[in-house]
């Protein structure tokens, strides 16, 4: 009896920007600002606190369920998440987190990324092939890896700008000033680069049908 053909995985794509920064308080912040996604446009925030506790701040229950099923968190909170571009960079208001970020010029990583055409840079086949090189160029980061619930994830980064300053509070306490994102955050298979940056990215997540 002939075998049934395997069902192809479901593929979901998220296009937008990710910002990763460290602070001298020890709070490390990764913000996803998604212009296009299966859930519409939204912003979510990953935090890693000085004691290692990981926190997800999500704008609604649907996003909270999907993101917490893909990455690892100790705490998940649904809060009003608002991100606004400013002349200096970005202002973020997300529950107990208020942050202002200064964004500078294109980074050395961004200049390197310009070499690769964007359609290639977003292709999961390319991202799987270059993952070992990406981890050498930007320690702690990666372009392909395993995620939660049998999902496989690919980060197609096409641009990058330096973050030059950060101000704000978490739970009423000052964040301090800008610091490297070090050690790497541990929400998933990869972190952001050690040098604080905002990157243009298309994330592809493949999951069992």
Short mmCIF file of C-alpha atoms in Angstrom, two decimals:
data_model
loop_
_atom_site.label_atom_id
_atom_site.label_comp_id
_atom_site.label_asym_id
_atom_site.label_seq_id
_atom_site.Cartn_x
_atom_site.Cartn_y
_atom_site.Cartn_z
CA UNK A 1 0.00 0.00 0.00
CA UNK A 2 1.57 3.34 -0.99
CA UNK A 3 2.54 5.66 1.83
CA UNK A 4 0.73 8.91 2.23
CA UNK A 5 2.69 12.04 1.32
CA UNK A 6 3.90 13.98 4.33
CA UNK A 7 2.04 17.17 5.17
CA UNK A 8 4.20 20.26 4.64
CA UNK A 9 4.81 22.41 7.70
CA UNK A 10 2.84 25.57 8.35
CA UNK A 11 4.95 28.65 7.69
CA UNK A 12 4.38 31.99 9.43
CA UNK A 13 6.33 35.16 8.57
CA UNK A 14 6.88 38.25 10.73
CA UNK A 15 8.44 41.33 9.13
CA UNK A 16 9.58 44.40 11.07
CA UNK A 17 12.37 45.38 13.45
CA UNK A 18 13.97 43.96 16.60
CA UNK A 19 15.84 46.08 19.12
CA UNK A 20 18.19 44.53 21.67
CA UNK A 21 19.82 46.52 24.49
CA UNK A 22 21.50 45.94 27.83
CA UNK A 23 21.40 48.41 30.72
CA UNK A 24 23.67 49.10 33.67
CA UNK A 25 20.85 48.05 36.03
CA UNK A 26 21.20 44.51 34.66
CA UNK A 27 17.81 44.55 32.90
CA UNK A 28 18.15 43.43 29.28
CA UNK A 29 15.47 44.26 26.74
CA UNK A 30 14.50 42.83 23.35
CA UNK A 31 11.63 44.57 21.55
CA UNK A 32 9.87 43.16 18.47
CA UNK A 33 8.10 45.80 16.35
CA UNK A 34 6.18 43.90 13.70
CA UNK A 35 4.64 45.74 10.74
CA UNK A 36 3.38 42.53 9.10
CA UNK A 37 2.53 39.24 10.79
CA UNK A 38 -0.19 36.55 10.94
CA UNK A 39 -1.59 38.55 13.89
CA UNK A 40 -1.44 41.97 12.24
CA UNK A 41 0.88 44.76 13.34
CA UNK A 42 1.98 44.57 16.98
CA UNK A 43 4.86 45.19 19.39
CA UNK A 44 6.02 42.77 22.09
CA UNK A 45 8.79 42.94 24.66
CA UNK A 46 11.12 40.30 26.09
CA UNK A 47 12.89 41.16 29.35
CA UNK A 48 15.63 39.36 31.24
CA UNK A 49 16.02 40.67 34.79
CA UNK A 50 19.26 40.75 36.83
CA UNK A 51 18.30 37.53 38.65
CA UNK A 52 17.79 35.71 35.33
CA UNK A 53 13.97 35.84 35.38
CA UNK A 54 12.53 36.12 31.85
CA UNK A 55 9.39 38.17 31.19
CA UNK A 56 7.13 38.51 28.15
CA UNK A 57 5.04 41.66 27.75
CA UNK A 58 2.45 40.99 25.04
CA UNK A 59 -0.34 43.21 23.69
CA UNK A 60 -3.10 40.56 23.77
CA UNK A 61 -3.85 36.96 24.72
CA UNK A 62 -3.41 35.61 21.16
CA UNK A 63 0.09 37.04 20.77
CA UNK A 64 0.95 36.00 24.34
CA UNK A 65 -0.07 32.39 23.65
CA UNK A 66 1.83 32.10 20.36
CA UNK A 67 5.02 33.84 21.51
CA UNK A 68 5.18 31.97 24.84
CA UNK A 69 4.71 28.73 22.88
CA UNK A 70 7.76 29.59 20.75
CA UNK A 71 10.16 31.03 23.37
CA UNK A 72 10.86 30.39 27.06
CA UNK A 73 9.55 32.76 29.76
CA UNK A 74 9.09 32.58 33.51
CA UNK A 75 6.35 35.23 33.48
CA UNK A 76 3.86 36.30 30.78
CA UNK A 77 1.88 39.54 31.12
CA UNK A 78 -0.71 41.01 28.75
CA UNK A 79 -0.36 44.80 28.86
CA UNK A 80 -0.91 47.79 26.59
CA UNK A 81 2.31 47.90 24.52
CA UNK A 82 2.92 51.14 22.65
CA UNK A 83 6.02 51.96 20.60
CA UNK A 84 6.47 55.35 18.95
CA UNK A 85 9.23 56.60 16.69
CA UNK A 86 10.81 59.91 17.67
CA UNK A 87 13.41 62.23 16.17
CA UNK A 88 16.02 60.56 18.41
CA UNK A 89 14.83 56.97 18.04
CA UNK A 90 12.05 55.21 19.93
CA UNK A 91 9.77 55.61 22.94
CA UNK A 92 8.23 52.48 24.47
CA UNK A 93 5.46 52.20 27.06
CA UNK A 94 4.62 48.63 28.12
CA UNK A 95 3.05 48.18 31.54
CA UNK A 96 5.79 48.52 34.16
CA UNK A 97 8.38 49.33 31.47
CA UNK A 98 8.96 52.85 30.12
CA UNK A 99 11.94 53.37 27.84
CA UNK A 100 13.36 56.04 25.53
CA UNK A 101 16.02 54.84 23.09
CA UNK A 102 18.45 56.80 20.91
CA UNK A 103 19.18 55.21 17.52
CA UNK A 104 22.26 56.18 15.54
CA UNK A 105 23.64 55.53 12.09
CA UNK A 106 23.99 52.25 10.23
CA UNK A 107 26.23 49.86 12.16
CA UNK A 108 29.22 47.85 10.89
CA UNK A 109 26.91 44.81 10.86
CA UNK A 110 24.42 46.80 8.78
CA UNK A 111 27.09 47.66 6.20
CA UNK A 112 28.05 43.99 5.99
CA UNK A 113 24.43 42.96 5.49
CA UNK A 114 24.10 45.21 2.44
CA UNK A 115 26.25 42.76 0.49
CA UNK A 116 23.47 40.13 0.41
CA UNK A 117 20.34 40.81 -1.72
CA UNK A 118 17.25 40.99 0.49
CA UNK A 119 15.36 38.08 -1.15
CA UNK A 120 18.37 35.84 -0.48
CA UNK A 121 18.89 37.20 3.04
CA UNK A 122 15.30 36.22 3.96
CA UNK A 123 15.40 32.71 2.45
CA UNK A 124 15.36 29.93 5.11
CA UNK A 125 17.72 27.80 2.99
CA UNK A 126 20.33 30.56 3.02
CA UNK A 127 19.78 31.21 6.72
CA UNK A 128 20.29 27.55 7.60
CA UNK A 129 23.51 27.47 5.57
CA UNK A 130 25.07 30.61 7.09
CA UNK A 131 24.06 30.00 10.72
CA UNK A 132 27.55 28.79 11.82
CA UNK A 133 29.15 31.88 10.23
CA UNK A 134 26.59 34.23 11.80
CA UNK A 135 27.41 32.85 15.24
CA UNK A 136 31.10 33.61 14.68
CA UNK A 137 30.52 37.13 13.32
CA UNK A 138 28.03 38.06 16.07
CA UNK A 139 28.60 35.77 19.09
CA UNK A 140 25.37 34.85 20.85
CA UNK A 141 23.26 35.39 17.76
CA UNK A 142 22.19 32.94 15.05
CA UNK A 143 20.05 32.68 11.93
CA UNK A 144 18.42 29.23 12.26
CA UNK A 145 17.44 26.97 15.12
CA UNK A 146 14.82 25.05 17.04
CA UNK A 147 11.95 26.76 18.85
CA UNK A 148 9.16 25.53 21.13
CA UNK A 149 6.42 23.03 20.18
CA UNK A 150 8.39 21.48 17.34
CA UNK A 151 8.84 24.78 15.55
CA UNK A 152 11.86 25.77 13.46
CA UNK A 153 12.84 29.43 13.27
CA UNK A 154 14.86 31.52 10.80
CA UNK A 155 16.04 35.13 11.25
CA UNK A 156 16.57 37.01 7.99
CA UNK A 157 18.30 40.26 8.98
CA UNK A 158 18.62 42.84 6.19
CA UNK A 159 19.76 46.01 8.00
CA UNK A 160 21.11 47.26 11.34
CA UNK A 161 21.57 50.56 13.19
CA UNK A 162 23.47 51.22 16.42
CA UNK A 163 21.61 52.07 19.61
CA UNK A 164 23.47 54.97 21.23
CA UNK A 165 21.51 55.64 24.42
CA UNK A 166 18.72 54.40 26.68
CA UNK A 167 16.74 55.95 29.54
CA UNK A 168 13.77 54.68 31.49
CA UNK A 169 12.39 52.58 34.32
CA UNK A 170 11.25 49.04 35.06
CA UNK A 171 8.76 48.62 37.93
CA UNK A 172 9.60 52.15 39.03
CA UNK A 173 13.35 51.54 39.24
CA UNK A 174 15.83 53.33 36.91
CA UNK A 175 17.30 51.22 34.11
CA UNK A 176 20.58 53.10 34.22
CA UNK A 177 22.52 53.73 31.04
CA UNK A 178 23.29 51.70 27.94
CA UNK A 179 25.33 48.49 28.31
CA UNK A 180 26.23 45.54 26.07
CA UNK A 181 23.67 42.76 25.71
CA UNK A 182 25.94 40.43 27.61
CA UNK A 183 25.64 37.62 28.52
CA UNK A 184 23.30 36.70 25.65
CA UNK A 185 19.61 36.52 26.53
CA UNK A 186 18.20 32.99 26.71
CA UNK A 187 14.61 33.18 25.44
CA UNK A 188 15.26 30.98 22.41
CA UNK A 189 18.01 29.46 20.29
CA UNK A 190 19.74 32.82 19.70
CA UNK A 191 20.20 36.28 21.16
CA UNK A 192 20.74 39.69 19.59
CA UNK A 193 24.29 40.93 18.93
CA UNK A 194 26.29 41.99 21.99
CA UNK A 195 26.47 45.59 20.72
CA UNK A 196 23.01 47.19 21.21
CA UNK A 197 21.29 47.53 17.84
CA UNK A 198 18.01 47.80 15.96
CA UNK A 199 17.80 45.37 13.06
CA UNK A 200 15.43 45.05 10.11
CA UNK A 201 14.29 41.43 10.02
CA UNK A 202 11.93 38.89 8.54
CA UNK A 203 11.39 35.98 10.93
CA UNK A 204 10.08 32.74 9.45
CA UNK A 205 8.62 30.13 11.79
CA UNK A 206 7.84 26.65 10.47
CA UNK A 207 5.71 24.38 12.61
CA UNK A 208 4.11 20.94 12.25
CA UNK A 209 0.83 21.03 10.32
#
